mmCIF file of C-alpha atoms and ligand atoms in Angstrom:
data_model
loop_
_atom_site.group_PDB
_atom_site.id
_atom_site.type_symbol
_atom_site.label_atom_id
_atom_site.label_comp_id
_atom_site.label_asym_id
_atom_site.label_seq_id
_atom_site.Cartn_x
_atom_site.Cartn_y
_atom_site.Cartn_z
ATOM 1 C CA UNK A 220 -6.889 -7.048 4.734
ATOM 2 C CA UNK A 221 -8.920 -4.785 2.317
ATOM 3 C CA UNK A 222 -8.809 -1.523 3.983
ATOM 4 C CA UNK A 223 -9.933 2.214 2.421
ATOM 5 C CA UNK A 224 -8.324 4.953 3.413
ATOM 6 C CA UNK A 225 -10.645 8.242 3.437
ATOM 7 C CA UNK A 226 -9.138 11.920 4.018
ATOM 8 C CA UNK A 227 -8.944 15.031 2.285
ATOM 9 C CA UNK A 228 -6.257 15.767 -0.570
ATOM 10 C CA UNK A 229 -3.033 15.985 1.566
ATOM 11 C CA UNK A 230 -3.943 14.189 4.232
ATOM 12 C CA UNK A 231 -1.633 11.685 3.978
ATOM 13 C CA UNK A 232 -3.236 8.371 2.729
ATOM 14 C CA UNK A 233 -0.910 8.217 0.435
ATOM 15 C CA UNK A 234 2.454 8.145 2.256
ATOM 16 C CA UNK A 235 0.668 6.098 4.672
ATOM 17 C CA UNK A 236 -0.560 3.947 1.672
ATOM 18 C CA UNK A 237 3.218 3.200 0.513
ATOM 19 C CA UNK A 238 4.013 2.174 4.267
ATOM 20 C CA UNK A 239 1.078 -0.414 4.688
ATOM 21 C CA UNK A 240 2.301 -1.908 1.345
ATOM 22 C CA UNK A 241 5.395 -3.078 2.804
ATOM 23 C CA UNK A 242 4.242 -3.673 6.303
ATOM 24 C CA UNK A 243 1.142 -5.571 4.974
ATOM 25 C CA UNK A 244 2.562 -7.253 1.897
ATOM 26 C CA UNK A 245 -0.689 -6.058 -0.027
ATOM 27 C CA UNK A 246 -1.016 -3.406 -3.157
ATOM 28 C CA UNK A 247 -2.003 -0.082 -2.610
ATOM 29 C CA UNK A 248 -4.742 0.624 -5.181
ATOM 30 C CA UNK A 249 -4.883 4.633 -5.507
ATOM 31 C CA UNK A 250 -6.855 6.001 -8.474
ATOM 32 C CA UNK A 251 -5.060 9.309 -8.523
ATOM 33 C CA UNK A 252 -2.034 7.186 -9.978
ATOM 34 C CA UNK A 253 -3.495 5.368 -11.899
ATOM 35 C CA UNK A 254 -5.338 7.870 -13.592
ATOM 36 C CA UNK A 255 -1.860 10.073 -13.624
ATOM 37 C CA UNK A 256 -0.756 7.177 -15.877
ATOM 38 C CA UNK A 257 -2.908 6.803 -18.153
ATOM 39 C CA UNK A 258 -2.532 10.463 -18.582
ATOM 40 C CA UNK A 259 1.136 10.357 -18.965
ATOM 41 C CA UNK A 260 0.857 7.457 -21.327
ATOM 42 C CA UNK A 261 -1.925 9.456 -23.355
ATOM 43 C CA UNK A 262 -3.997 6.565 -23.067
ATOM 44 C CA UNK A 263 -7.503 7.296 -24.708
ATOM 45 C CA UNK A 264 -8.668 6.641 -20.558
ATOM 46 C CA UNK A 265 -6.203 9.303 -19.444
ATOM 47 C CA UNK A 266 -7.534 11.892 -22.524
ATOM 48 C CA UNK A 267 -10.902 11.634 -21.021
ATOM 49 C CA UNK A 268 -9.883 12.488 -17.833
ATOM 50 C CA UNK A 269 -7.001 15.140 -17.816
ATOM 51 C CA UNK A 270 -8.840 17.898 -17.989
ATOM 52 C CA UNK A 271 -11.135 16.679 -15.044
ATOM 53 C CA UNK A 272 -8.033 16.432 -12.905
ATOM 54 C CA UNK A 273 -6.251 19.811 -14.071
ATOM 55 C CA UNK A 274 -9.879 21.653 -13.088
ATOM 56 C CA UNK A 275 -9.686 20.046 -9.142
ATOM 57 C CA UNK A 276 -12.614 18.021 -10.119
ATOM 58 C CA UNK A 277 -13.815 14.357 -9.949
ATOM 59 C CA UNK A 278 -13.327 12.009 -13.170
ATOM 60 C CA UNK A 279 -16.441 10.450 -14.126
ATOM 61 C CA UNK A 280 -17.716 7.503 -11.978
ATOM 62 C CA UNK A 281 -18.035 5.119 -14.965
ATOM 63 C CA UNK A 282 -13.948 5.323 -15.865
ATOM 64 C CA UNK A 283 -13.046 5.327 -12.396
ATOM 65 C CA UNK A 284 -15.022 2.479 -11.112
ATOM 66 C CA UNK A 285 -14.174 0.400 -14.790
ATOM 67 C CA UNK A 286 -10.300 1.128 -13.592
ATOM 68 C CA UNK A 287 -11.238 0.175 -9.954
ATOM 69 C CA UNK A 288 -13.261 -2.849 -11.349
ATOM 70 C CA UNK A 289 -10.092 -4.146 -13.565
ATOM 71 C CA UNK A 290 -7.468 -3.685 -11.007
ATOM 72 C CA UNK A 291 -9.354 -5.646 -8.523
ATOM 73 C CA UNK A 292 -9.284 -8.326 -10.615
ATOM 74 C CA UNK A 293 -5.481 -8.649 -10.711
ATOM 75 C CA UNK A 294 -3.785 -11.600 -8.479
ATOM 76 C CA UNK A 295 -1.657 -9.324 -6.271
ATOM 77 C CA UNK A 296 -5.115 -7.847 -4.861
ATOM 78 C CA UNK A 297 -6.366 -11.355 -3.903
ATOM 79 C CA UNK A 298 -5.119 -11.122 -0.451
ATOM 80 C CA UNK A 299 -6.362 -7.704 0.285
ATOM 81 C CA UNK A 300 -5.005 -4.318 -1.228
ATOM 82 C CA UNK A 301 -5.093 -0.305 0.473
ATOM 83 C CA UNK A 302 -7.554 1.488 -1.457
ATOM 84 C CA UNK A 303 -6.401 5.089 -1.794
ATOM 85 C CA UNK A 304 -8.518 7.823 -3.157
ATOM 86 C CA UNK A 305 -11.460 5.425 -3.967
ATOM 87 C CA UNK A 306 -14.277 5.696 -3.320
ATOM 88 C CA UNK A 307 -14.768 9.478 -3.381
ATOM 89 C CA UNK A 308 -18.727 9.619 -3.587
ATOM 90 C CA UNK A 309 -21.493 7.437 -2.433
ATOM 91 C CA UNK A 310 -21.880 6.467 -6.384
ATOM 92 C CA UNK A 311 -18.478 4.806 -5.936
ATOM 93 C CA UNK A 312 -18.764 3.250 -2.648
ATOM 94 C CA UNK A 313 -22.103 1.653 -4.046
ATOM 95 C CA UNK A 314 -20.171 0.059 -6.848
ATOM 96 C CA UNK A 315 -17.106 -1.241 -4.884
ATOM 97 C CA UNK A 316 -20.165 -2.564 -2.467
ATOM 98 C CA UNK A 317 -21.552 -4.518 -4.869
ATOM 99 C CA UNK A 318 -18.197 -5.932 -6.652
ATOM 100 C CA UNK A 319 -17.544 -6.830 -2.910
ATOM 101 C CA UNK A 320 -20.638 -8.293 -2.448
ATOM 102 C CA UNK A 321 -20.474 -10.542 -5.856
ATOM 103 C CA UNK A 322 -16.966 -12.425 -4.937
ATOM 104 C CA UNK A 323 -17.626 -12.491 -1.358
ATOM 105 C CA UNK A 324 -15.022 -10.613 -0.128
ATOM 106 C CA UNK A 325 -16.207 -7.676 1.847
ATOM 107 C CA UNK A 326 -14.016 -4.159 3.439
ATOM 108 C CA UNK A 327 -12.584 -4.527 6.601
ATOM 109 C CA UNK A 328 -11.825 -1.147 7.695
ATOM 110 C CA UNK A 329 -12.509 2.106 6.479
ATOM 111 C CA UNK A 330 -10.083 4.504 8.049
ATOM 112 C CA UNK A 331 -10.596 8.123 8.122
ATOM 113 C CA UNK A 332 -7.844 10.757 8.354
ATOM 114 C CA UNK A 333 -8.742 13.898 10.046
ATOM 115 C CA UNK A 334 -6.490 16.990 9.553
ATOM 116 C CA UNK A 335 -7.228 20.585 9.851
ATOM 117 C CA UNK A 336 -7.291 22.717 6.234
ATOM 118 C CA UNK A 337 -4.055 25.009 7.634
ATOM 119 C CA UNK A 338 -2.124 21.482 7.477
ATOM 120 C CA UNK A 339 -3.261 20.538 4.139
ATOM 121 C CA UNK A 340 -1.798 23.580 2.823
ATOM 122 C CA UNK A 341 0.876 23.471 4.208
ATOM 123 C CA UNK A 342 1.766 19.469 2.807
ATOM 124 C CA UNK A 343 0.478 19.773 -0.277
ATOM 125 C CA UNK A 344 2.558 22.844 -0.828
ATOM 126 C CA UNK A 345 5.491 20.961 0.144
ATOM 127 C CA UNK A 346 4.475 17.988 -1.772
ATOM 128 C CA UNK A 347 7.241 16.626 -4.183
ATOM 129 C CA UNK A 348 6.544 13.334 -6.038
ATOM 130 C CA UNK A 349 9.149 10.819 -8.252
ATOM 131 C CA UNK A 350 7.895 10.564 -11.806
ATOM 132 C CA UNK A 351 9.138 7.175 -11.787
ATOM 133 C CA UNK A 352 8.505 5.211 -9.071
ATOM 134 C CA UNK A 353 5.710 7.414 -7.320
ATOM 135 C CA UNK A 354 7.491 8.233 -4.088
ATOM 136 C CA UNK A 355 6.409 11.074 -2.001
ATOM 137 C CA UNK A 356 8.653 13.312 -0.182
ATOM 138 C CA UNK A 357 7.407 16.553 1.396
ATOM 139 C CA UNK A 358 10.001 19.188 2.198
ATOM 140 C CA UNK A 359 8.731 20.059 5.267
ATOM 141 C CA UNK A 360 9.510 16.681 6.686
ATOM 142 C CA UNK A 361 13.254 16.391 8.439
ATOM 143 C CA UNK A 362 13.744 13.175 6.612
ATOM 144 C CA UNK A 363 12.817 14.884 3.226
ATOM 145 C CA UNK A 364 14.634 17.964 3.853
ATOM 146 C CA UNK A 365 16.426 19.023 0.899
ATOM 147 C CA UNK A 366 16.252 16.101 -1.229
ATOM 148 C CA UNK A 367 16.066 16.863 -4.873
ATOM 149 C CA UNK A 368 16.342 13.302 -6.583
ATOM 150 C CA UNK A 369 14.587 10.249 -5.648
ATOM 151 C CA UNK A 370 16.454 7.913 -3.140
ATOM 152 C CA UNK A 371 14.548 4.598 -4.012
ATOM 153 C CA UNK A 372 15.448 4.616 -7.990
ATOM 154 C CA UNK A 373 18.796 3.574 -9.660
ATOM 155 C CA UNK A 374 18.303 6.705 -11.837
ATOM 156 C CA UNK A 375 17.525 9.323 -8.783
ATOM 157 C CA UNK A 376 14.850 11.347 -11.256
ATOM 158 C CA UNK A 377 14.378 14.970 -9.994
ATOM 159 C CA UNK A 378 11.352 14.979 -8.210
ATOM 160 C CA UNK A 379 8.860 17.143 -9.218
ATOM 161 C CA UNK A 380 5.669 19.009 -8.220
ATOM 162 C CA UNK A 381 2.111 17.455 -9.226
ATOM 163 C CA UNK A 382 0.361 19.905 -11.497
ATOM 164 C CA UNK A 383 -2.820 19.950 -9.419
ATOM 165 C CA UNK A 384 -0.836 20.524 -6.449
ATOM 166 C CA UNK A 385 -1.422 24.338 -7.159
ATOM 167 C CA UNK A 386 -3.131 27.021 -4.956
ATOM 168 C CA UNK A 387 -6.644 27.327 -6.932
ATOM 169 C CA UNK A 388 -7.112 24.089 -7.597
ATOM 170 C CA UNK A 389 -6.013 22.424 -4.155
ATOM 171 C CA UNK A 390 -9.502 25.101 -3.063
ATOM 172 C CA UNK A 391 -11.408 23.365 -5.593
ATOM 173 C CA UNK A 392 -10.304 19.709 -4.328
ATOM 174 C CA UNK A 393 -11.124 20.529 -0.980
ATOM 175 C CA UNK A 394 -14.373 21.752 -1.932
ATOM 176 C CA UNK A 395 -15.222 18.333 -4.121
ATOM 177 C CA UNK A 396 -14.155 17.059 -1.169
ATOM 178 C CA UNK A 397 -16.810 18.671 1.258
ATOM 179 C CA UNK A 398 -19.590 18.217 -0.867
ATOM 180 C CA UNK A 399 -19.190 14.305 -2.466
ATOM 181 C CA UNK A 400 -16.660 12.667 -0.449
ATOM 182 C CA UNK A 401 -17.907 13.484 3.412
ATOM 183 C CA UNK A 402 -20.986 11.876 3.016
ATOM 184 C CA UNK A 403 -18.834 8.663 2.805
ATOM 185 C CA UNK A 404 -17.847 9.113 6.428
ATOM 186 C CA UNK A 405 -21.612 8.819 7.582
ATOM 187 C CA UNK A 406 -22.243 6.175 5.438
ATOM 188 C CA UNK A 407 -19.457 3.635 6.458
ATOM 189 C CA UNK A 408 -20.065 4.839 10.148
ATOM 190 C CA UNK A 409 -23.574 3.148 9.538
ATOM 191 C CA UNK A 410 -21.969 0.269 7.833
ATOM 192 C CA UNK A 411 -19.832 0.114 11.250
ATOM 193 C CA UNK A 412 -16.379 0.212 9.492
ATOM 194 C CA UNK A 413 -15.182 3.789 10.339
ATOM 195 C CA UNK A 414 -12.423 4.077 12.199
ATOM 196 C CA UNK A 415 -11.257 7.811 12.424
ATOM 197 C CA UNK A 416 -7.088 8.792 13.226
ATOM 198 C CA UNK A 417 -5.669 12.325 13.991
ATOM 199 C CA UNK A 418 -4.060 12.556 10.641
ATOM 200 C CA UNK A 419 -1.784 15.234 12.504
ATOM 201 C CA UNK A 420 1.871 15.306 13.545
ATOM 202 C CA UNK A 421 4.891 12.934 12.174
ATOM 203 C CA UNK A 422 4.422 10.327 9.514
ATOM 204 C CA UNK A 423 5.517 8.540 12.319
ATOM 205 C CA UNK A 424 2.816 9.286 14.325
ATOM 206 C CA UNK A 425 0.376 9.270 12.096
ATOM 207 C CA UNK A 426 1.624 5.528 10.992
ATOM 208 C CA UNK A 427 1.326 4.257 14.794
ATOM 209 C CA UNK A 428 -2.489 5.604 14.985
ATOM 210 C CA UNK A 429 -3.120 3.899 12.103
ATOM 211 C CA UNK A 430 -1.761 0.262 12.868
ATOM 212 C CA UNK A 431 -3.640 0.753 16.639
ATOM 213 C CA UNK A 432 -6.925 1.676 14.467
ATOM 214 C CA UNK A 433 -6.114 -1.593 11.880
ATOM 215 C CA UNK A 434 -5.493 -3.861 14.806
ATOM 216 C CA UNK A 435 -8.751 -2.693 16.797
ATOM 217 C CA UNK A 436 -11.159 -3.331 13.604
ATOM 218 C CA UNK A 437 -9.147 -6.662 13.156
ATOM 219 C CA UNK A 438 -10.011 -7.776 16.793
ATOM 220 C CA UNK A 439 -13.241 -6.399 16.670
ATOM 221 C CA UNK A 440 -13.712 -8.503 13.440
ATOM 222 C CA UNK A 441 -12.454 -11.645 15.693
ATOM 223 C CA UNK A 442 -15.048 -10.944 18.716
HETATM 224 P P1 ADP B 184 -5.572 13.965 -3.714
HETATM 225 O O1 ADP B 184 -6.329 13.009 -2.837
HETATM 226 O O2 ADP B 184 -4.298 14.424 -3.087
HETATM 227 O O3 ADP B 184 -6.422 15.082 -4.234
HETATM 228 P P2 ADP B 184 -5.341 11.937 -5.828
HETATM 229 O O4 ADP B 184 -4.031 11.563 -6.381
HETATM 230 O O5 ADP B 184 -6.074 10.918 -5.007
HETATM 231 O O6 ADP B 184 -5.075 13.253 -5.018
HETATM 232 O O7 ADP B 184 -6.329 12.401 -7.001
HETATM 233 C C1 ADP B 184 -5.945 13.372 -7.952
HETATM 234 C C2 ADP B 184 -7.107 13.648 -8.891
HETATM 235 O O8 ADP B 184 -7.466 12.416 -9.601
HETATM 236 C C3 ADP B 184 -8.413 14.095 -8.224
HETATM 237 O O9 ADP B 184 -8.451 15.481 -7.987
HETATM 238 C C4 ADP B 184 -9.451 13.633 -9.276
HETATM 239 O O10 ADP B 184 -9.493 14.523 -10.375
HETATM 240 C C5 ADP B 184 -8.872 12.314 -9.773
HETATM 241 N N1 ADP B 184 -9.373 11.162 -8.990
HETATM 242 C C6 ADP B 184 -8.647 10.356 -8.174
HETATM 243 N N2 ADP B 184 -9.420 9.406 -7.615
HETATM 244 C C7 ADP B 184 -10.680 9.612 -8.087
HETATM 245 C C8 ADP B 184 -11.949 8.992 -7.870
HETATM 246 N N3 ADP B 184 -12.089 7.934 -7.047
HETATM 247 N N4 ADP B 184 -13.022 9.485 -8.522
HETATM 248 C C9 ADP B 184 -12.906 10.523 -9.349
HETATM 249 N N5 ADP B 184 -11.765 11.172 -9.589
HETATM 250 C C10 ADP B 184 -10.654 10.740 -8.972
#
């Protein structure tokens, strides 16, 4: 399946993201780590758009949709892949549209996660991430609940706290958010791909909405 997942920062695309991956057998595609590294590589990609990403706001559409274009290209997304933080403006949906549209191989479902802004706070500040593998924990979670070290790599790196992840500029994210990425929930409504999930409650939770939305836009697909 090619599926995007739409939501605010902290919403949880991307822990659902890594869960789809292995239930799905298909690459999650998220342009926040990708970007993150090129950054950490100092790529000449990742110079351009660090300081976009330290302000809260959008990296330029051109180096974003040339990333989105190149990954889409590689074999492991030939049987579908979880978009994840792409598009974020009607710019960007236009281009993956029209990539789409030249190899014939159009979205399935859009699926949009819907949590209030006191939750989104509240995860992002207890938002950990492991620098090697890209693993996220959140110490609010039971499961997560004083874990230090990451439990999937043979090294267990100390997980650590994304830089953007702090107070100012989560405000700014949600307000890029507001003004260029909700128009993208109109726009695949029209397209009739939306499918919307309370984003709230357990991963667990959250991950059983999701399959239930995923398995109602593959039947409807079928009819
Ligand atoms: P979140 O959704 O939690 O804000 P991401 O990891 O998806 O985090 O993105 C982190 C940052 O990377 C964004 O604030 C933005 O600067 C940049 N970024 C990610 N995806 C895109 C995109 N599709 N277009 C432009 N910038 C992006």
């Amino acid at each position: 399946m090619r599926i995007v997942l739409l939501g605010a920062p902290g919403s949880g695309k991307g822990t659902q993201a890594q869960r789809l991956v292995a239930r799905l057998g298909v690459p999650q595609i998220s342009t926040g780590d990708l970007l993150r590294s090129a950054v950490a590589r100092g790529t000449p990609l990742g110079l351009r758009a660090k300081a976009a990403m330290d302000a809260g706001a959008l990296v330029n559409d051109e180096i974003v949709i040339g990333i989105i274009r190149e990954r889409l290209k590689e074999p492991d997304a030939a049987r579908g892949y979880v978009l994840d933080g792409f598009p974020r403006n009607l710019a960007q949906a236009q281009a993956l549209a029209s990539m789409l549209a030249d190899i014939q191989a159009p979205l399935d479902a859009v699926v949009l996660f819907e949590v209030d802004y006191a939750e989104i706070a509240r995860r992002i500040a207890g938002r950990r991430t492991c620098p090697n593998c890209g693993t996220i924990y959140n110490v609010h979670d039971a499961a997560s609940r004083g874990i230090t070290h990451c439990r999937n790599c043979d090294v267990a790196p100390l997980l650590t706290q994304r830089p953007d992840d702090n107070e100012q500029t989560v405000t700014r994210r949600l307000s890029v958010y507001d003004e260029q990425t909700l128009p993208l929930i109109g726009h695949y409504r029209a397209l009739g791909l939306l499918r919307s999930i309370n984003a709230m409650g357990s991963v667990a939770e959250v991950e059983s909405r999701l399959h239930k939305a995923l398995a109602a836009s593959a039947q409807a697909a079928r009819a």
